[in-house]
Short mmCIF file of C-alpha atoms and ligand atoms in Angstrom, two decimals:
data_model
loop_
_atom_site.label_atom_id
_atom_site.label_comp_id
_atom_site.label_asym_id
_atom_site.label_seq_id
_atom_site.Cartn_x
_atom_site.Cartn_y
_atom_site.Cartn_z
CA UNK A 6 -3.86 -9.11 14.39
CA UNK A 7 -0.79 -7.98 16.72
CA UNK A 8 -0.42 -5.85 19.22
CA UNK A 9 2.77 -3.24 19.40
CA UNK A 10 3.25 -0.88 21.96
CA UNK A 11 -0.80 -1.87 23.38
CA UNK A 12 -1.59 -1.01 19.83
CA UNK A 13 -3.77 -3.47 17.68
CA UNK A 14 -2.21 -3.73 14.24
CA UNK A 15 -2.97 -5.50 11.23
CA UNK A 16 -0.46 -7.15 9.01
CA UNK A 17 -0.82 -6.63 4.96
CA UNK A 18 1.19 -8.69 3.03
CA UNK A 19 1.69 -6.80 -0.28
CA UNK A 20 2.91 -9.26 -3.24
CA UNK A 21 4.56 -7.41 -6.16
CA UNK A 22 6.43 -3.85 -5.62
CA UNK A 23 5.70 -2.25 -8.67
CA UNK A 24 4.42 0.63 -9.15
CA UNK A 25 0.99 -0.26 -7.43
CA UNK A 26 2.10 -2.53 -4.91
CA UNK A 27 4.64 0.26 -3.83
CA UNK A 28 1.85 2.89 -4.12
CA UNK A 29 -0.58 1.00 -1.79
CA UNK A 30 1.79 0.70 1.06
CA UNK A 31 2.92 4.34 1.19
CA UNK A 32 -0.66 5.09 1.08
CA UNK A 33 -1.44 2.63 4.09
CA UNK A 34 1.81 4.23 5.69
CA UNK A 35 0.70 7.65 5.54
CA UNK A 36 -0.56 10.08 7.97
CA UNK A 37 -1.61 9.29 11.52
CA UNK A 38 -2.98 6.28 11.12
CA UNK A 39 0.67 4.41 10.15
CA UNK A 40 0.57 3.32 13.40
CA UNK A 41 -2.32 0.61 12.76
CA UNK A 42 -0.39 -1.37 10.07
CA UNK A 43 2.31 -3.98 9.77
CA UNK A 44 3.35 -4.19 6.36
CA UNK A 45 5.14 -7.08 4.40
CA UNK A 46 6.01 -6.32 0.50
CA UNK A 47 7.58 -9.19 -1.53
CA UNK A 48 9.32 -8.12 -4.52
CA UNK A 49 11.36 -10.80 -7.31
CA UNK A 50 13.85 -8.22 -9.15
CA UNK A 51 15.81 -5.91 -7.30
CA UNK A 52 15.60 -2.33 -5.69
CA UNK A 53 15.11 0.16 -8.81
CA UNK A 54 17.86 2.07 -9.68
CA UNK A 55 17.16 5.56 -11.23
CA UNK A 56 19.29 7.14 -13.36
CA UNK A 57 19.95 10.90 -14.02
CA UNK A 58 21.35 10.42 -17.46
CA UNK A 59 19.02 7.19 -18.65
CA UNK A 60 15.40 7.86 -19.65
CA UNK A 61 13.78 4.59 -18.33
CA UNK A 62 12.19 3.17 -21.58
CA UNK A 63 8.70 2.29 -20.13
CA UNK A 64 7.51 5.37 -19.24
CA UNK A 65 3.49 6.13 -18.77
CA UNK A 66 0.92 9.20 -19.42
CA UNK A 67 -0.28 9.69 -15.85
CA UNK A 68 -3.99 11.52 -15.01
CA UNK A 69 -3.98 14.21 -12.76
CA UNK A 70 -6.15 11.76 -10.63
CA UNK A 71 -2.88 9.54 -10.40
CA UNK A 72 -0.64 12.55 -9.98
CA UNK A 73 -3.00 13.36 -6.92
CA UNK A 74 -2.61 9.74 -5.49
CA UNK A 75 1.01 9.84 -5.99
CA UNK A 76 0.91 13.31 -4.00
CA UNK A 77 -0.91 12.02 -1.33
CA UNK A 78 1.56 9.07 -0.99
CA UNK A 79 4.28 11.63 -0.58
CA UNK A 80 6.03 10.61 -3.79
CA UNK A 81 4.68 13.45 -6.68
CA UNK A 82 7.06 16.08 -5.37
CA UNK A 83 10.45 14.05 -5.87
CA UNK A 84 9.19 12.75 -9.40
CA UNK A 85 8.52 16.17 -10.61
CA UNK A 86 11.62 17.53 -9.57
CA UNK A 87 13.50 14.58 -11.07
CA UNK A 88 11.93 14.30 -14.39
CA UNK A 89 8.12 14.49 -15.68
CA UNK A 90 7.45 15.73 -18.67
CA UNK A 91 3.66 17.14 -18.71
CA UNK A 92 1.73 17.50 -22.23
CA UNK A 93 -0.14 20.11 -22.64
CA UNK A 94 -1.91 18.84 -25.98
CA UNK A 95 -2.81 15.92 -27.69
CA UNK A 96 -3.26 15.63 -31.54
CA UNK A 97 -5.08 12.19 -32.65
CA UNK A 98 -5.80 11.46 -36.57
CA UNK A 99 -6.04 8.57 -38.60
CA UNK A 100 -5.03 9.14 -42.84
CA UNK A 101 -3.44 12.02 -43.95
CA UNK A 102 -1.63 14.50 -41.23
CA UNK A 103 -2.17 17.54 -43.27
CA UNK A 104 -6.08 16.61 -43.94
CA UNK A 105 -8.66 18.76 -43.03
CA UNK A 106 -10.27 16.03 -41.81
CA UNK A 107 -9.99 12.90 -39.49
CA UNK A 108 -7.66 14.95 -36.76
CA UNK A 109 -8.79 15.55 -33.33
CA UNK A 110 -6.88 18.29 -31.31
CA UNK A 111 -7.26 18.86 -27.79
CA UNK A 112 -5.73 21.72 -25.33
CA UNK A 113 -5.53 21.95 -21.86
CA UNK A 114 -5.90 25.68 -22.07
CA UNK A 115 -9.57 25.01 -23.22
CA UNK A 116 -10.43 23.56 -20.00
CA UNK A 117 -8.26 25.65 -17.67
CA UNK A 118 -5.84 23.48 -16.33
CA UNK A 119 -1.75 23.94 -16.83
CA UNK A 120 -1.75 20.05 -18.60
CA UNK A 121 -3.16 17.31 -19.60
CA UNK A 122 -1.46 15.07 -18.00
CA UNK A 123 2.85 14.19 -17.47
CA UNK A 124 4.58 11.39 -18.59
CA UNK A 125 6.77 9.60 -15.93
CA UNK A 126 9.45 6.62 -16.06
CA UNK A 127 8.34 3.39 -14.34
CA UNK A 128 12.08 3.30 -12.51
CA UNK A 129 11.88 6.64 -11.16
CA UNK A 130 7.66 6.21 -9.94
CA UNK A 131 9.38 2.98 -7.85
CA UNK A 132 12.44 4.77 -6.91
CA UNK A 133 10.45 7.61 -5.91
CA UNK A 134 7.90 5.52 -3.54
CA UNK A 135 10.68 3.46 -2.19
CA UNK A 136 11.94 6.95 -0.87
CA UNK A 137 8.69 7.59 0.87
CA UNK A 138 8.75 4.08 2.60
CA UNK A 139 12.79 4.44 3.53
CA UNK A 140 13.26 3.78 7.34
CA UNK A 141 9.27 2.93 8.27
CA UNK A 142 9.46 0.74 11.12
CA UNK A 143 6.27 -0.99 10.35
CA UNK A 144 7.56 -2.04 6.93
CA UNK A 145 9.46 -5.30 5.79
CA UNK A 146 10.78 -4.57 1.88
CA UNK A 147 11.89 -7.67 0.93
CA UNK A 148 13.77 -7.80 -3.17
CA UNK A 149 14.71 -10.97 -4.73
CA UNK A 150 11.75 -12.80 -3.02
CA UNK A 151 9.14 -14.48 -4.83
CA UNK A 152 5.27 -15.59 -3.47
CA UNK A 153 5.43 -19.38 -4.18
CA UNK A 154 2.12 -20.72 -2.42
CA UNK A 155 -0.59 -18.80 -0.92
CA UNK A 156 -3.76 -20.11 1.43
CA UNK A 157 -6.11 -17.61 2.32
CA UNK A 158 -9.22 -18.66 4.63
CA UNK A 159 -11.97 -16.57 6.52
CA UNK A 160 -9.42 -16.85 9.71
CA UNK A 161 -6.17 -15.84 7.79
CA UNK A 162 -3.56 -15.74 5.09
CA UNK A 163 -0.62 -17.54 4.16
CA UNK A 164 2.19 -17.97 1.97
CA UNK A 165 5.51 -18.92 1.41
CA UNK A 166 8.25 -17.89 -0.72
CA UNK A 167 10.53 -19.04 -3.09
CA UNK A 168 13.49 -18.61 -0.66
CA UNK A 169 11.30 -21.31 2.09
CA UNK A 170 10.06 -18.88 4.12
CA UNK A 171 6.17 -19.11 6.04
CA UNK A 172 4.86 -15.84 6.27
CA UNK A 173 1.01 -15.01 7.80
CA UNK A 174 -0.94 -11.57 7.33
CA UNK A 175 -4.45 -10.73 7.72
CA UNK A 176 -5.01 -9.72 4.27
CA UNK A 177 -2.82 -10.44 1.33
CA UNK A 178 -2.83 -7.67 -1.36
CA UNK A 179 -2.00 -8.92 -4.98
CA UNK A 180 -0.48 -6.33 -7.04
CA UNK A 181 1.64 -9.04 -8.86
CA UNK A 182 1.03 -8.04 -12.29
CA UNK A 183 -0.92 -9.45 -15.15
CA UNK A 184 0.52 -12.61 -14.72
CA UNK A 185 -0.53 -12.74 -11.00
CA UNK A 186 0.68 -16.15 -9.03
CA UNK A 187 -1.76 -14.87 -6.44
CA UNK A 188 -4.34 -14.90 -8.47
CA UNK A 189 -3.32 -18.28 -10.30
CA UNK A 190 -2.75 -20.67 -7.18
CA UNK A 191 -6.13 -19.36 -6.23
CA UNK A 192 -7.81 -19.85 -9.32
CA UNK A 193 -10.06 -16.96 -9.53
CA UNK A 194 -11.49 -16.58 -13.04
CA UNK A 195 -10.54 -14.50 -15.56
CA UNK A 196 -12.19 -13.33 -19.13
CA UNK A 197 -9.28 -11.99 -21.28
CA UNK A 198 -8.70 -11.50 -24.99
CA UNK A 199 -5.21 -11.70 -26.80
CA UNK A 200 -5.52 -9.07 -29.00
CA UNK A 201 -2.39 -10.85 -31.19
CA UNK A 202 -1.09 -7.24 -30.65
CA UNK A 203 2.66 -6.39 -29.00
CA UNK A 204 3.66 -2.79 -28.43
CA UNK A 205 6.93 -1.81 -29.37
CA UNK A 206 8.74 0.74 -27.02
CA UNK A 207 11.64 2.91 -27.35
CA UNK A 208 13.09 6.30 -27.43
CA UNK A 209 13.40 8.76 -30.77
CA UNK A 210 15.42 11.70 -31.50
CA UNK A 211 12.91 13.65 -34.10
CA UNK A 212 13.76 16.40 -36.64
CA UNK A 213 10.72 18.84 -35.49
CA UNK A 214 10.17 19.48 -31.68
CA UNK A 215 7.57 17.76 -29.82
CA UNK A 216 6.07 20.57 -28.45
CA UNK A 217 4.59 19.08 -25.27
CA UNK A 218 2.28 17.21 -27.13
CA UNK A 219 1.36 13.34 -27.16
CA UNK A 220 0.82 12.13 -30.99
CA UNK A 221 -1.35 9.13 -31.88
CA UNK A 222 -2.17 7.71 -35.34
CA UNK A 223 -4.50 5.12 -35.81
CA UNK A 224 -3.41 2.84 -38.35
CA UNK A 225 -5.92 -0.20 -39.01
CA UNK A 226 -2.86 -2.72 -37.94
CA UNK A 227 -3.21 -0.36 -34.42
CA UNK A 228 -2.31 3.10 -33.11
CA UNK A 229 1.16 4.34 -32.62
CA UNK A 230 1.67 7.24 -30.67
CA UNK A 231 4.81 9.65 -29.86
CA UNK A 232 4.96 10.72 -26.23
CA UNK A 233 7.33 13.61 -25.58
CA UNK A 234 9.66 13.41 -23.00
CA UNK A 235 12.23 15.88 -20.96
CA UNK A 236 15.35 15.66 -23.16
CA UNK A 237 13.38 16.44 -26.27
CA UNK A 238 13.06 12.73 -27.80
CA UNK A 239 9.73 11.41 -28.03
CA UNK A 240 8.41 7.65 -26.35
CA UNK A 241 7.28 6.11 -29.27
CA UNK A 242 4.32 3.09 -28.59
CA UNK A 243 3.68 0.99 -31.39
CA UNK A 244 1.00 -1.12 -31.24
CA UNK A 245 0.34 -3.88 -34.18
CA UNK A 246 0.69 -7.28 -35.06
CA UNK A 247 2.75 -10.08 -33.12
CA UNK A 248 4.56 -10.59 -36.77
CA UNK A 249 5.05 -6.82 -37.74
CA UNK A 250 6.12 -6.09 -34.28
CA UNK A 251 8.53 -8.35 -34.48
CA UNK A 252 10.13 -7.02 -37.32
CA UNK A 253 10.44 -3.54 -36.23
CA UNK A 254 12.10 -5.04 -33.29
CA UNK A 255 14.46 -7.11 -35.07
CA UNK A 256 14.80 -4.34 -38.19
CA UNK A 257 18.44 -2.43 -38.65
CA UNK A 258 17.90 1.16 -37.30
CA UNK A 259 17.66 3.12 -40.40
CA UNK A 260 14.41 0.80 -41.36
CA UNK A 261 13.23 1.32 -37.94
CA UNK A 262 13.32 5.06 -38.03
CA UNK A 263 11.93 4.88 -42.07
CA UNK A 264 8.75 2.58 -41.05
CA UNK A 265 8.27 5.17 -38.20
CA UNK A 266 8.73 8.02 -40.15
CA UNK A 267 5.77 6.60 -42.64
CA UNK A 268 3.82 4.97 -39.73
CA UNK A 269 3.39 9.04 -38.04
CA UNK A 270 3.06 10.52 -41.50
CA UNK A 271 6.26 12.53 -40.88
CA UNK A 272 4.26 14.17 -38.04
CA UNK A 273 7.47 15.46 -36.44
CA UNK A 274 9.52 15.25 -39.35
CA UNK A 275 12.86 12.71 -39.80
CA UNK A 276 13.36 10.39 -36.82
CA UNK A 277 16.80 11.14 -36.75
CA UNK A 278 17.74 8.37 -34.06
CA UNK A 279 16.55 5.88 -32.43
CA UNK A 280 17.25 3.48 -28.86
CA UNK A 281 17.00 0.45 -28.48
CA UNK A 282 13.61 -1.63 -29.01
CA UNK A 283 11.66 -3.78 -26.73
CA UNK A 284 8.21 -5.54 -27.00
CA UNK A 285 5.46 -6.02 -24.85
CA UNK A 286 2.72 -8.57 -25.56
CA UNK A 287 -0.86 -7.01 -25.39
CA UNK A 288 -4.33 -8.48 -23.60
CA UNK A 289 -7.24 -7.57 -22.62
CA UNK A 290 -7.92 -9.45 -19.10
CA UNK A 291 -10.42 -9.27 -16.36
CA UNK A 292 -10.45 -10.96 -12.73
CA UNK A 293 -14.23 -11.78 -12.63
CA UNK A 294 -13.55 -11.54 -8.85
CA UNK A 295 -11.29 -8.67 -7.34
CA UNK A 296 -11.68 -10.63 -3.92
CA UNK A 297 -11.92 -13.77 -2.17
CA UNK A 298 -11.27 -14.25 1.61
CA UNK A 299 -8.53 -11.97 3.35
CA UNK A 300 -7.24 -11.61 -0.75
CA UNK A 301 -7.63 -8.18 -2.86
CA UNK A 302 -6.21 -8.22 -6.32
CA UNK A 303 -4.94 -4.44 -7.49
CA UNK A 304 -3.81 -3.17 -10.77
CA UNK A 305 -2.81 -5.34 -13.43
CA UNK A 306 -3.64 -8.40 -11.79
CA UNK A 307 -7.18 -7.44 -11.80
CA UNK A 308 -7.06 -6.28 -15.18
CA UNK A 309 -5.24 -5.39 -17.97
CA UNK A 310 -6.18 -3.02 -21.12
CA UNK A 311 -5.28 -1.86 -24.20
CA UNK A 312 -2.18 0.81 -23.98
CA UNK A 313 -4.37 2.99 -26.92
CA UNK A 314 -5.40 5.91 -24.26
CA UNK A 315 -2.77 5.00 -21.96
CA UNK A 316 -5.15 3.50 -18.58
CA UNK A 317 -3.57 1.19 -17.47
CA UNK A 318 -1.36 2.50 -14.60
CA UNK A 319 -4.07 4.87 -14.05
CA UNK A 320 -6.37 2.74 -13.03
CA UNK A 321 -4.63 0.77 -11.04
CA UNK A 322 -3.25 3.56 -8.50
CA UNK A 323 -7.04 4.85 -8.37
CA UNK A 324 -7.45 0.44 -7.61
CA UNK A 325 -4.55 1.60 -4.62
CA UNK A 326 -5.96 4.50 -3.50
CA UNK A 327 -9.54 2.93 -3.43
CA UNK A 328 -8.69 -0.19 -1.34
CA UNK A 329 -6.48 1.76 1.19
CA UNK A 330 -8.94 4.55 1.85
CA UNK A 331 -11.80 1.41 2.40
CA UNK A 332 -9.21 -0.68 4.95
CA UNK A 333 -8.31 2.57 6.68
CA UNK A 334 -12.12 3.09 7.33
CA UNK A 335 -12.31 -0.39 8.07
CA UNK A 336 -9.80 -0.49 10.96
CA UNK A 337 -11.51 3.24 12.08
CA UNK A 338 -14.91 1.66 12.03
CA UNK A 339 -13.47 -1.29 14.33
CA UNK A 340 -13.81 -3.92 11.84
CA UNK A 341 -11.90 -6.44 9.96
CA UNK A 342 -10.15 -5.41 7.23
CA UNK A 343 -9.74 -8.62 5.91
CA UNK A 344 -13.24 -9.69 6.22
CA UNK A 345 -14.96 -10.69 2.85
CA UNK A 346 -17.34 -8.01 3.35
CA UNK A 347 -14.71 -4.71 3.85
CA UNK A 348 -12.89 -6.44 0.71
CA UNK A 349 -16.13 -6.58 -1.68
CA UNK A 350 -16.56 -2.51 -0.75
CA UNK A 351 -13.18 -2.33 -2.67
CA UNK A 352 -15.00 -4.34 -5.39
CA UNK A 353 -17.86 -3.03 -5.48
CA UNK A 354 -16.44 0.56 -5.96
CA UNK A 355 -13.63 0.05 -8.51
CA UNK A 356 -15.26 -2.68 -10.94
CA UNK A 357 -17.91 -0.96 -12.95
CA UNK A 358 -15.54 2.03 -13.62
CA UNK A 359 -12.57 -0.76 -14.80
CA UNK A 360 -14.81 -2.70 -16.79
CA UNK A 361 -15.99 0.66 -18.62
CA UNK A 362 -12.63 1.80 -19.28
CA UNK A 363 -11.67 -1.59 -20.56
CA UNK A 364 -14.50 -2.16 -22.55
CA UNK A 365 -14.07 1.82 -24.58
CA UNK A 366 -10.71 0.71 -25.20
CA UNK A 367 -11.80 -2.54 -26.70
CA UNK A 368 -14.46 -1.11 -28.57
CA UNK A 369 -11.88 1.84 -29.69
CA UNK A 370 -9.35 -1.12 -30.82
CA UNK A 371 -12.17 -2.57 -32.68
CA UNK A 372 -13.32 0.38 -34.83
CA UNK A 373 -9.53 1.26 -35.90
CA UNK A 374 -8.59 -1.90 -36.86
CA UNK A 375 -11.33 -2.70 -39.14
CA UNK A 376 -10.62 -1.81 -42.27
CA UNK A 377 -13.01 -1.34 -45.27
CA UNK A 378 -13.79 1.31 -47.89
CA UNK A 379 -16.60 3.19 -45.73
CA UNK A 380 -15.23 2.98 -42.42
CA UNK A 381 -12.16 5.16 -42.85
CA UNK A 382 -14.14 8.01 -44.02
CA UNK A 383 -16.93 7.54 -41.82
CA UNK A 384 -14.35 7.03 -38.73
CA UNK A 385 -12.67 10.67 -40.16
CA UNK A 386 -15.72 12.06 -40.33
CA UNK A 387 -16.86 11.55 -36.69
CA UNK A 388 -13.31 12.64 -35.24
CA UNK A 389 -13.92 16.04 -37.47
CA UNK A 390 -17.54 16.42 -35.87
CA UNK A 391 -15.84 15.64 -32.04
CA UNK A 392 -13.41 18.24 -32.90
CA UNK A 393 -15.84 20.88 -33.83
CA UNK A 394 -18.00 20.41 -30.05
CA UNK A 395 -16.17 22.34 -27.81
CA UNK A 396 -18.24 20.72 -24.46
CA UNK A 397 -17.67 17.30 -26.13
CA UNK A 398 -13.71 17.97 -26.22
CA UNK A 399 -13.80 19.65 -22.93
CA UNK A 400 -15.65 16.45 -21.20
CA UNK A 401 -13.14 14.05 -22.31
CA UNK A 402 -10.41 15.96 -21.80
CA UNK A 403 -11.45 15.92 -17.41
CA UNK A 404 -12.69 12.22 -18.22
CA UNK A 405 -8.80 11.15 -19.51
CA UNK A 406 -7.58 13.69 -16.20
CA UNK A 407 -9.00 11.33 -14.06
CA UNK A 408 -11.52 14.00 -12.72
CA UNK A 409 -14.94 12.54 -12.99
CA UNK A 410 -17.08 9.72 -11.29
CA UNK A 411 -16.39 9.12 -7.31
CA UNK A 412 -12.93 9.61 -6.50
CA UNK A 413 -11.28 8.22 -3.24
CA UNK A 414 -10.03 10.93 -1.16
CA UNK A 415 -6.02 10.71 -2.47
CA UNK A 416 -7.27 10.99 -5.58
CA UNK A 417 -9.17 14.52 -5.11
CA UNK A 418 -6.71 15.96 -3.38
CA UNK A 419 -5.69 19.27 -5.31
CA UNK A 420 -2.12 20.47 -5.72
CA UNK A 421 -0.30 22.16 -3.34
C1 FAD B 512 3.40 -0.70 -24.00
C2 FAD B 512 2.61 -0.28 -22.80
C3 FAD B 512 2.38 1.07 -22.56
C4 FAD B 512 1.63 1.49 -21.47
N1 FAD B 512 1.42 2.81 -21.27
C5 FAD B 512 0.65 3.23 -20.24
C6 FAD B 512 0.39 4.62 -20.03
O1 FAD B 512 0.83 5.47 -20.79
N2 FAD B 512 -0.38 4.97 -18.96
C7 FAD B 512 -0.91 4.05 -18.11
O2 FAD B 512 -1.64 4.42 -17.17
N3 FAD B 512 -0.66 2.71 -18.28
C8 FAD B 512 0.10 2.29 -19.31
N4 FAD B 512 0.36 0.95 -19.47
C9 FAD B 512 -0.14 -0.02 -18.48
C10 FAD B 512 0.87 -0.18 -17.31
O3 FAD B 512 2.11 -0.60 -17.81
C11 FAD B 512 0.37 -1.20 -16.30
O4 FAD B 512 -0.99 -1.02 -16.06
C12 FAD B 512 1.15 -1.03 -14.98
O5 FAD B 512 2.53 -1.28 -15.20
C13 FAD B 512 0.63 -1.99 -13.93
O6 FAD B 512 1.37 -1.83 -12.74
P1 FAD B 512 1.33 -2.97 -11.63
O7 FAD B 512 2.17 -2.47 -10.50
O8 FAD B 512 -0.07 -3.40 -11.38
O9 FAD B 512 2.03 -4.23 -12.33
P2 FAD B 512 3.55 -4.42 -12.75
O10 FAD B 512 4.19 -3.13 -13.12
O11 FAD B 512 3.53 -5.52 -13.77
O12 FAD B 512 4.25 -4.94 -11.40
C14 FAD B 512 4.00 -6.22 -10.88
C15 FAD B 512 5.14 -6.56 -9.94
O13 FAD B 512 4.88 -7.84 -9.34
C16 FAD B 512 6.09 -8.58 -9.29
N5 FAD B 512 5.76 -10.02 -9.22
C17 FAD B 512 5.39 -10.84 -10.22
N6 FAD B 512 5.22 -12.11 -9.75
C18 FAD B 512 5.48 -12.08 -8.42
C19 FAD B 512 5.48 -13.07 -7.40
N7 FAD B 512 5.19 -14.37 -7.63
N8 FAD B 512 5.81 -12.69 -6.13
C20 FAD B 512 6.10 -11.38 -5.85
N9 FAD B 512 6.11 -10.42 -6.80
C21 FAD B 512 5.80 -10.76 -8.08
C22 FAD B 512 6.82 -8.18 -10.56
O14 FAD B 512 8.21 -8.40 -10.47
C23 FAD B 512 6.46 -6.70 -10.70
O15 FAD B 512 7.42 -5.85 -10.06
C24 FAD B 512 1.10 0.52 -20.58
C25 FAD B 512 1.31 -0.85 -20.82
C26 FAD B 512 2.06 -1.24 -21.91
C27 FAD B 512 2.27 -2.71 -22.18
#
């Protein structure tokens, strides 16, 4: 703890500015009580660059709930008026596209709201926050430094970087990613599953129009979905086998587009063109521990799912919004924020609802990847029955918002 001004403050050192460790210090540096933070943010690759004419090519399906948080961190209005490209439907089926059964539709119309949801570029979410955080005086943005070692006891935290530097803080925030050094050099256990999946990612120019909806097929090697975005093109995300994947990856265009065209059952017609390709390797991982002394893992580093419903990111802002609402109250309260006990409230708050969403996506995996001559039918069957119950639809339409369970205060917050 330091004092500025005859001010107490307490010094976070946030490792990893992605898109979660970005979101958690505007969220700290919000509002009125700015004042009561010093914050450090370590960051290997450089500043993000967004581009007008460049649709970044990982781009994610974000809730309402993480449109709120990004709101409340004063970043939502200069992504929307960049580029976000909201989907106002969602068509899932596994087989035949023009079946009358095995399709699930939903609407946002049936449950009121003007979406389901937007999908956003990584770059521009950074670019956007980094914005937000220009010209704090509490805040040290450091790019092209790296955490090397970290020591975190009950009296204090700290670490030193790749580039020699000692740095101390009261409460070191991991949001380093699924690979987390923080959570490595302090060897808190994991459980995690390869699934011996990749995704691959790019951009495609389709003969039909989108028509603000998100398309997913199950296939039994994994789902692959078709996300639309602002120019028209759709996000395609491709998840299957390490060997398969790597062949589309590697394939010459024209098979590319002609495996995709067959993979979506011609959904949206010819894919007419296509970007280029990259992989991401897939795993299901959870921190057994989200804390140990004056150390709070966040988003990926805690855990990472399944892109099938697209959670990920989601959770892990709700994971930023969650731990900054319980240090603010913290510091309001008088205590610690770095104490053990603030840390585990943070825990105890966000790990039950991570686990659940990890373990439906598992299970989900599961079911569509098994293959055998009942399950298809009986798997087509059941989406046909959800798509007949209107209050079934309806309550996972506000579940994949965002909307349900408690919500930390950034989260609720409605639009302006
Ligand atoms: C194919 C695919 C599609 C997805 N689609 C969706 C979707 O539609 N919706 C959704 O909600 N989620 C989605 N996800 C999940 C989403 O990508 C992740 O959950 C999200 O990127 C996690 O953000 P993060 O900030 O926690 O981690 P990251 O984005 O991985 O950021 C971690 C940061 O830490 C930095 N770092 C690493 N090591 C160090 C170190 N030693 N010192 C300092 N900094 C370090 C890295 O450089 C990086 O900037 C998808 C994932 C995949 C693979």
């Amino acid at each position: 703890m330091t004092r500025r001004g005859g001010e107490q403050t307490r010094s976070v050192l946030i490792i990893g500015g992605g898109p979660v460790g970005l979101a958690i210090a505007a969220l700290l540096l919000e509002g009125s009580a700015a004042q009561q933070w010093s914050v450090r943010l370590l960051e290997p690759r450089p500043a993000p660059q967004w581009a007008r004419d460049d649709i970044d090519l990982r781009v994610f399906a974000l809730s309402r709930a993480s449109q709120n948080i990004l709101r409340s961190a004063g970043a939502w209005d200069g992504i929307a008026a960049r580029r976000a490209s909201p989907y106002r439907r969602m068509v899932v089926w596994e087989g035949d596209f023009r079946a009358a059964v095995g399709k699930l539709t939903f609407d946002c119309a049936e449950i009121g709201e003007p979406d389901l949801g937007h999908i956003v570029e990584d770059r521009l979410i950074r670019s956007c926050l980094l914005e937000v955080l220009a010209g704090r005086e509490n805040l040290d943005l450091r790019f092209g430094v790296e955490l090397a070692t970290v020591r975190a006891e009950p009296g204090g935290a700290e670490i030193t970087t790749t580039a020699g530097e000692t740095l101390t803080a009261d409460i070191v925030i991991a949001a380093d990613g699924g690979a987390s050094t923080v959570r490595s050099l302090l060897e808190l256990p994991v459980v995690g599953v390869p699934y011996g999946q990749e995704a691959v990612v790019a951009h495609v120019a389709t003969e039909c129009a989108h028509a603000d909806t998100a398309w997913q097929r199950f296939l039994d090697t994994g789902p692959v979905a078709l996300l639309p975005l602002t120019d028209g093109r759709s996000s395609v995300v491709w998840s299957t086998g390490t060997e398969q994947a790597r062949m589309l990856s590697t394939a010459s265009e024209a098979e590319f587009m002609a495996a995709l065209q067959s993979a979506t059952d011609g959904a949206l017609g010819m894919i007419s063109s296509v970007s280029e390709r990259v992989r991401f390797p897939l795993r299901a991982m959870h921190a057994r521990q989200y804390c140990s002394a004056r150390v709070a893992l966040i988003g990926d580093a805690a855990h990472t799912i399944h892109p099938l419903a697209g959670q990920g990111m989601n959770l892990g802002l709700l994971d930023a919004a969650v731990l900054a609402e319980v240090l603010r109250a913290a510091v309001g309260r008088g205590e610690d924020p770095g104490d053990l006990r603030v840390l585990r409230r943070y825990e105890r708050r966000q790990k039950g609802r991570n686990i659940k969403s990890l373990l439906t996506m598992d299970a989900l995996h599961r079911v569509f990847t098994r293959s055998g001559p009942l399950l298809a039918p009986v798997r087509a069957a059941g989406m046909s029955l959800v798509d007949a119950l209107p209050a079934a639809k309806r309550a996972l339409m506000r579940e994949a918002l965002g909307l349900v369970g408690e919500l930390p205060e950034a989260a609720r917050r409605q639009l302006a």
